[in-house]
Amino acid sequence: MKSIAIAAMLLLPCAATAQVYKCKGSSGETVYSQNPCARDSKPHDVRAGRAATATPAEAANRQSVFKSTDISDAGIAERNCLVSARKRIYGPSDQRIAGYERQVQNLNREASLARNNLAGATYDAGIRNQLSGLQQSITAERVSADSQMSTATQQCAETKRKQVEAIEARYTPAANQTN
């Protein structure tokens, strides 16, 4: 009988829960104490923390969020790839076109000064020939840049497609991968 009483006494501290009181400190801050702060203090309910393991639904939701985030990151990487290609391709191309257009303006100004005689007509024809060549250069520059950008767009899209494939494989359960 004495051993039962000792065992019961040893179990009592484990079974008992400590009282926690929520109080206001001297500066108005919240203070928690195991002793009552005032005569009318009442114990504060303390909730247990979340379980260390997630439920299957929580784990599936977390996986879904991670997968969605990874796919969004792949989309952002594709957009960054396109922006970089656009700068790399159209930047220099636009500068060359701007140079051609300045030459066109200068030639148009010179053509307006040509005299209205045979020498002036010959001079004007030469200028018009140069203008035509510059217009062809501008067109060729634009076609080349557009072609390069089309290739870069395909490469960026292919890179994203491969990333999304890898993401899909990473987040697909192993049982589905063997089928």
PDB file of C-alpha atoms in Angstrom:
ATOM      1  CA  MET A   1       0.000   0.000   0.000  1.00  0.00           C
ATOM      2  CA  LYS A   2       2.847   2.345   0.823  1.00  0.00           C
ATOM      3  CA  SER A   3       4.467   1.701  -2.601  1.00  0.00           C
ATOM      4  CA  ILE A   4       1.179   2.585  -4.339  1.00  0.00           C
ATOM      5  CA  ALA A   5       1.017   5.867  -2.459  1.00  0.00           C
ATOM      6  CA  ILE A   6       4.620   6.687  -3.431  1.00  0.00           C
ATOM      7  CA  ALA A   7       3.934   5.846  -7.084  1.00  0.00           C
ATOM      8  CA  ALA A   8       0.832   8.033  -7.056  1.00  0.00           C
ATOM      9  CA  MET A   9       2.803  10.922  -5.561  1.00  0.00           C
ATOM     10  CA  LEU A  10       5.493  10.552  -8.246  1.00  0.00           C
ATOM     11  CA  LEU A  11       2.863  10.716 -10.992  1.00  0.00           C
ATOM     12  CA  LEU A  12       1.106  13.786  -9.596  1.00  0.00           C
ATOM     13  CA  PRO A  13       3.714  16.377 -10.674  1.00  0.00           C
ATOM     14  CA  CYS A  14       3.668  14.960 -14.207  1.00  0.00           C
ATOM     15  CA  ALA A  15      -0.096  15.098 -14.453  1.00  0.00           C
ATOM     16  CA  ALA A  16      -0.446  18.572 -12.977  1.00  0.00           C
ATOM     17  CA  THR A  17      -0.289  21.543 -15.289  1.00  0.00           C
ATOM     18  CA  ALA A  18       1.235  24.851 -14.306  1.00  0.00           C
ATOM     19  CA  GLN A  19      -0.970  27.922 -14.120  1.00  0.00           C
ATOM     20  CA  VAL A  20       0.034  30.852 -16.331  1.00  0.00           C
ATOM     21  CA  TYR A  21      -1.169  34.386 -15.663  1.00  0.00           C
ATOM     22  CA  LYS A  22      -1.179  37.172 -18.236  1.00  0.00           C
ATOM     23  CA  CYS A  23      -0.353  40.516 -16.651  1.00  0.00           C
ATOM     24  CA  LYS A  24       0.561  44.062 -17.577  1.00  0.00           C
ATOM     25  CA  GLY A  25       4.078  45.189 -16.694  1.00  0.00           C
ATOM     26  CA  SER A  26       4.962  48.565 -15.239  1.00  0.00           C
ATOM     27  CA  SER A  27       5.475  50.019 -18.750  1.00  0.00           C
ATOM     28  CA  GLY A  28       2.266  48.515 -20.110  1.00  0.00           C
ATOM     29  CA  GLU A  29       3.959  45.536 -21.759  1.00  0.00           C
ATOM     30  CA  THR A  30       2.438  42.072 -21.549  1.00  0.00           C
ATOM     31  CA  VAL A  31       4.102  39.802 -18.995  1.00  0.00           C
ATOM     32  CA  TYR A  32       3.410  36.120 -18.326  1.00  0.00           C
ATOM     33  CA  SER A  33       3.903  34.778 -14.830  1.00  0.00           C
ATOM     34  CA  GLN A  34       3.234  31.584 -12.892  1.00  0.00           C
ATOM     35  CA  ASN A  35       2.081  33.742  -9.979  1.00  0.00           C
ATOM     36  CA  PRO A  36      -1.072  35.896  -9.999  1.00  0.00           C
ATOM     37  CA  CYS A  37      -0.361  39.561 -10.701  1.00  0.00           C
ATOM     38  CA  ALA A  38      -3.308  40.915  -8.759  1.00  0.00           C
ATOM     39  CA  ARG A  39      -6.007  39.580  -6.435  1.00  0.00           C
ATOM     40  CA  ASP A  40      -8.526  39.198  -9.252  1.00  0.00           C
ATOM     41  CA  SER A  41      -6.077  37.565 -11.717  1.00  0.00           C
ATOM     42  CA  LYS A  42      -7.356  34.528 -13.528  1.00  0.00           C
ATOM     43  CA  PRO A  43      -5.234  31.832 -15.169  1.00  0.00           C
ATOM     44  CA  HIS A  44      -4.600  32.218 -18.896  1.00  0.00           C
ATOM     45  CA  ASP A  45      -5.281  29.277 -21.208  1.00  0.00           C
ATOM     46  CA  VAL A  46      -2.134  28.114 -22.946  1.00  0.00           C
ATOM     47  CA  ARG A  47      -2.558  26.139 -26.133  1.00  0.00           C
ATOM     48  CA  ALA A  48      -0.170  23.454 -27.117  1.00  0.00           C
ATOM     49  CA  GLY A  49       1.966  24.100 -30.190  1.00  0.00           C
ATOM     50  CA  ARG A  50       1.409  22.414 -33.525  1.00  0.00           C
ATOM     51  CA  ALA A  51       2.368  18.830 -33.947  1.00  0.00           C
ATOM     52  CA  ALA A  52       5.874  18.271 -35.265  1.00  0.00           C
ATOM     53  CA  THR A  53       4.584  16.179 -38.159  1.00  0.00           C
ATOM     54  CA  ALA A  54       2.282  17.440 -40.866  1.00  0.00           C
ATOM     55  CA  THR A  55      -0.894  15.690 -41.897  1.00  0.00           C
ATOM     56  CA  PRO A  56      -0.938  14.184 -45.382  1.00  0.00           C
ATOM     57  CA  ALA A  57      -3.155  17.052 -46.560  1.00  0.00           C
ATOM     58  CA  GLU A  58      -0.715  19.638 -45.146  1.00  0.00           C
ATOM     59  CA  ALA A  59       2.221  17.842 -46.770  1.00  0.00           C
ATOM     60  CA  ALA A  60       0.391  17.713 -50.121  1.00  0.00           C
ATOM     61  CA  ASN A  61      -0.495  21.408 -49.835  1.00  0.00           C
ATOM     62  CA  ARG A  62       3.119  22.298 -49.022  1.00  0.00           C
ATOM     63  CA  GLN A  63       4.335  20.264 -52.017  1.00  0.00           C
ATOM     64  CA  SER A  64       1.777  21.991 -54.230  1.00  0.00           C
ATOM     65  CA  VAL A  65       2.939  25.422 -53.056  1.00  0.00           C
ATOM     66  CA  PHE A  66       6.604  24.512 -53.596  1.00  0.00           C
ATOM     67  CA  LYS A  67       5.858  23.145 -57.067  1.00  0.00           C
ATOM     68  CA  SER A  68       3.846  26.227 -58.008  1.00  0.00           C
ATOM     69  CA  THR A  69       6.639  28.491 -56.740  1.00  0.00           C
ATOM     70  CA  ASP A  70       9.262  26.557 -58.705  1.00  0.00           C
ATOM     71  CA  ILE A  71       7.166  26.772 -61.882  1.00  0.00           C
ATOM     72  CA  SER A  72       6.693  30.509 -61.311  1.00  0.00           C
ATOM     73  CA  ASP A  73      10.460  30.841 -60.891  1.00  0.00           C
ATOM     74  CA  ALA A  74      10.942  29.055 -64.233  1.00  0.00           C
ATOM     75  CA  GLY A  75       8.553  31.564 -65.829  1.00  0.00           C
ATOM     76  CA  ILE A  76      10.469  34.459 -64.316  1.00  0.00           C
ATOM     77  CA  ALA A  77      13.748  32.957 -65.571  1.00  0.00           C
ATOM     78  CA  GLU A  78      12.240  32.730 -69.075  1.00  0.00           C
ATOM     79  CA  ARG A  79      11.121  36.370 -68.915  1.00  0.00           C
ATOM     80  CA  ASN A  80      14.607  37.418 -67.747  1.00  0.00           C
ATOM     81  CA  CYS A  81      16.119  35.391 -70.590  1.00  0.00           C
ATOM     82  CA  LEU A  82      13.915  37.232 -73.100  1.00  0.00           C
ATOM     83  CA  VAL A  83      14.720  40.655 -71.628  1.00  0.00           C
ATOM     84  CA  SER A  84      18.441  39.887 -71.769  1.00  0.00           C
ATOM     85  CA  ALA A  85      18.193  38.637 -75.376  1.00  0.00           C
ATOM     86  CA  ARG A  86      16.179  41.690 -76.393  1.00  0.00           C
ATOM     87  CA  LYS A  87      18.847  44.015 -74.978  1.00  0.00           C
ATOM     88  CA  ARG A  88      21.686  41.975 -76.480  1.00  0.00           C
ATOM     89  CA  ILE A  89      20.075  41.817 -79.945  1.00  0.00           C
ATOM     90  CA  TYR A  90      18.031  44.977 -80.377  1.00  0.00           C
ATOM     91  CA  GLY A  91      20.357  47.328 -78.485  1.00  0.00           C
ATOM     92  CA  PRO A  92      23.226  47.209 -81.014  1.00  0.00           C
ATOM     93  CA  SER A  93      20.801  46.813 -83.926  1.00  0.00           C
ATOM     94  CA  ASP A  94      18.873  49.931 -82.907  1.00  0.00           C
ATOM     95  CA  GLN A  95      22.139  51.847 -82.626  1.00  0.00           C
ATOM     96  CA  ARG A  96      23.168  50.818 -86.148  1.00  0.00           C
ATOM     97  CA  ILE A  97      19.694  51.728 -87.491  1.00  0.00           C
ATOM     98  CA  ALA A  98      19.907  55.118 -85.755  1.00  0.00           C
ATOM     99  CA  GLY A  99      23.237  55.694 -87.512  1.00  0.00           C
ATOM    100  CA  TYR A 100      21.701  54.793 -90.883  1.00  0.00           C
ATOM    101  CA  GLU A 101      18.773  57.120 -90.198  1.00  0.00           C
ATOM    102  CA  ARG A 102      21.157  59.997 -89.399  1.00  0.00           C
ATOM    103  CA  GLN A 103      22.867  59.352 -92.736  1.00  0.00           C
ATOM    104  CA  VAL A 104      19.438  59.390 -94.441  1.00  0.00           C
ATOM    105  CA  GLN A 105      18.635  62.758 -92.860  1.00  0.00           C
ATOM    106  CA  ASN A 106      21.964  64.194 -93.957  1.00  0.00           C
ATOM    107  CA  LEU A 107      21.497  62.912 -97.521  1.00  0.00           C
ATOM    108  CA  ASN A 108      17.940  64.304 -97.660  1.00  0.00           C
ATOM    109  CA  ARG A 109      19.309  67.670 -96.552  1.00  0.00           C
ATOM    110  CA  GLU A 110      21.985  67.509 -99.267  1.00  0.00           C
ATOM    111  CA  ALA A 111      19.370  66.503-101.878  1.00  0.00           C
ATOM    112  CA  SER A 112      17.309  69.570-101.036  1.00  0.00           C
ATOM    113  CA  LEU A 113      20.331  71.748-101.848  1.00  0.00           C
ATOM    114  CA  ALA A 114      20.940  70.196-105.284  1.00  0.00           C
ATOM    115  CA  ARG A 115      20.657  72.645-108.147  1.00  0.00           C
ATOM    116  CA  ASN A 116      17.971  72.354-110.742  1.00  0.00           C
ATOM    117  CA  ASN A 117      20.264  71.550-113.675  1.00  0.00           C
ATOM    118  CA  LEU A 118      21.986  68.522-115.230  1.00  0.00           C
ATOM    119  CA  ALA A 119      24.779  68.484-112.634  1.00  0.00           C
ATOM    120  CA  GLY A 120      22.190  68.856-109.887  1.00  0.00           C
ATOM    121  CA  ALA A 121      20.110  66.034-111.341  1.00  0.00           C
ATOM    122  CA  THR A 122      23.148  63.767-111.508  1.00  0.00           C
ATOM    123  CA  TYR A 123      24.068  64.714-107.935  1.00  0.00           C
ATOM    124  CA  ASP A 124      20.456  64.098-106.792  1.00  0.00           C
ATOM    125  CA  ALA A 125      20.401  60.675-108.522  1.00  0.00           C
ATOM    126  CA  GLY A 126      23.592  59.705-106.649  1.00  0.00           C
ATOM    127  CA  ILE A 127      22.040  60.779-103.345  1.00  0.00           C
ATOM    128  CA  ARG A 128      18.840  58.835-104.098  1.00  0.00           C
ATOM    129  CA  ASN A 129      20.972  55.781-104.835  1.00  0.00           C
ATOM    130  CA  GLN A 130      22.705  56.128-101.465  1.00  0.00           C
ATOM    131  CA  LEU A 131      19.327  56.608 -99.741  1.00  0.00           C
ATOM    132  CA  SER A 132      18.030  53.418-101.328  1.00  0.00           C
ATOM    133  CA  GLY A 133      21.089  51.507-100.096  1.00  0.00           C
ATOM    134  CA  LEU A 134      20.624  52.876 -96.572  1.00  0.00           C
ATOM    135  CA  GLN A 135      16.920  51.903 -96.582  1.00  0.00           C
ATOM    136  CA  GLN A 136      17.923  48.382 -97.642  1.00  0.00           C
ATOM    137  CA  SER A 137      20.493  48.284 -94.833  1.00  0.00           C
ATOM    138  CA  ILE A 138      17.856  49.372 -92.304  1.00  0.00           C
ATOM    139  CA  THR A 139      15.445  46.683 -93.529  1.00  0.00           C
ATOM    140  CA  ALA A 140      18.156  44.010 -93.479  1.00  0.00           C
ATOM    141  CA  GLU A 141      19.169  45.058 -89.953  1.00  0.00           C
ATOM    142  CA  ARG A 142      15.581  44.763 -88.708  1.00  0.00           C
ATOM    143  CA  VAL A 143      15.057  41.380 -90.396  1.00  0.00           C
ATOM    144  CA  SER A 144      18.317  40.068 -88.916  1.00  0.00           C
ATOM    145  CA  ALA A 145      17.463  41.307 -85.408  1.00  0.00           C
ATOM    146  CA  ASP A 146      13.949  39.845 -85.625  1.00  0.00           C
ATOM    147  CA  SER A 147      15.360  36.500 -86.767  1.00  0.00           C
ATOM    148  CA  GLN A 148      17.897  36.452 -83.921  1.00  0.00           C
ATOM    149  CA  MET A 149      15.162  37.351 -81.425  1.00  0.00           C
ATOM    150  CA  SER A 150      12.949  34.565 -82.743  1.00  0.00           C
ATOM    151  CA  THR A 151      15.774  32.063 -82.197  1.00  0.00           C
ATOM    152  CA  ALA A 152      16.439  33.453 -78.705  1.00  0.00           C
ATOM    153  CA  THR A 153      12.717  33.223 -77.873  1.00  0.00           C
ATOM    154  CA  GLN A 154      12.705  29.555 -78.882  1.00  0.00           C
ATOM    155  CA  GLN A 155      15.830  28.886 -76.798  1.00  0.00           C
ATOM    156  CA  CYS A 156      14.351  30.614 -73.726  1.00  0.00           C
ATOM    157  CA  ALA A 157      11.095  28.675 -74.113  1.00  0.00           C
ATOM    158  CA  GLU A 158      12.973  25.382 -74.509  1.00  0.00           C
ATOM    159  CA  THR A 159      14.991  26.092 -71.367  1.00  0.00           C
ATOM    160  CA  LYS A 160      11.767  26.790 -69.459  1.00  0.00           C
ATOM    161  CA  ARG A 161      10.133  23.641 -70.845  1.00  0.00           C
ATOM    162  CA  LYS A 162      13.065  21.548 -69.581  1.00  0.00           C
ATOM    163  CA  GLN A 163      12.921  23.255 -66.175  1.00  0.00           C
ATOM    164  CA  VAL A 164       9.179  22.607 -65.867  1.00  0.00           C
ATOM    165  CA  GLU A 165       9.721  18.963 -66.888  1.00  0.00           C
ATOM    166  CA  ALA A 166      12.341  18.588 -64.141  1.00  0.00           C
ATOM    167  CA  ILE A 167      10.015  20.263 -61.633  1.00  0.00           C
ATOM    168  CA  GLU A 168       7.136  17.967 -62.603  1.00  0.00           C
ATOM    169  CA  ALA A 169       9.409  14.931 -62.179  1.00  0.00           C
ATOM    170  CA  ARG A 170      10.665  16.181 -58.805  1.00  0.00           C
ATOM    171  CA  TYR A 171       7.158  16.622 -57.412  1.00  0.00           C
ATOM    172  CA  THR A 172       5.609  13.491 -58.917  1.00  0.00           C
ATOM    173  CA  PRO A 173       5.305  10.671 -56.386  1.00  0.00           C
ATOM    174  CA  ALA A 174       7.674   7.760 -57.024  1.00  0.00           C
ATOM    175  CA  ALA A 175       4.758   5.351 -57.593  1.00  0.00           C
ATOM    176  CA  ASN A 176       3.601   7.376 -60.590  1.00  0.00           C
ATOM    177  CA  GLN A 177       7.099   7.604 -62.090  1.00  0.00           C
ATOM    178  CA  THR A 178       7.398   3.831 -62.556  1.00  0.00           C
ATOM    179  CA  ASN A 179       4.215   3.584 -64.633  1.00  0.00           C
TER     180      ASN A 179
END
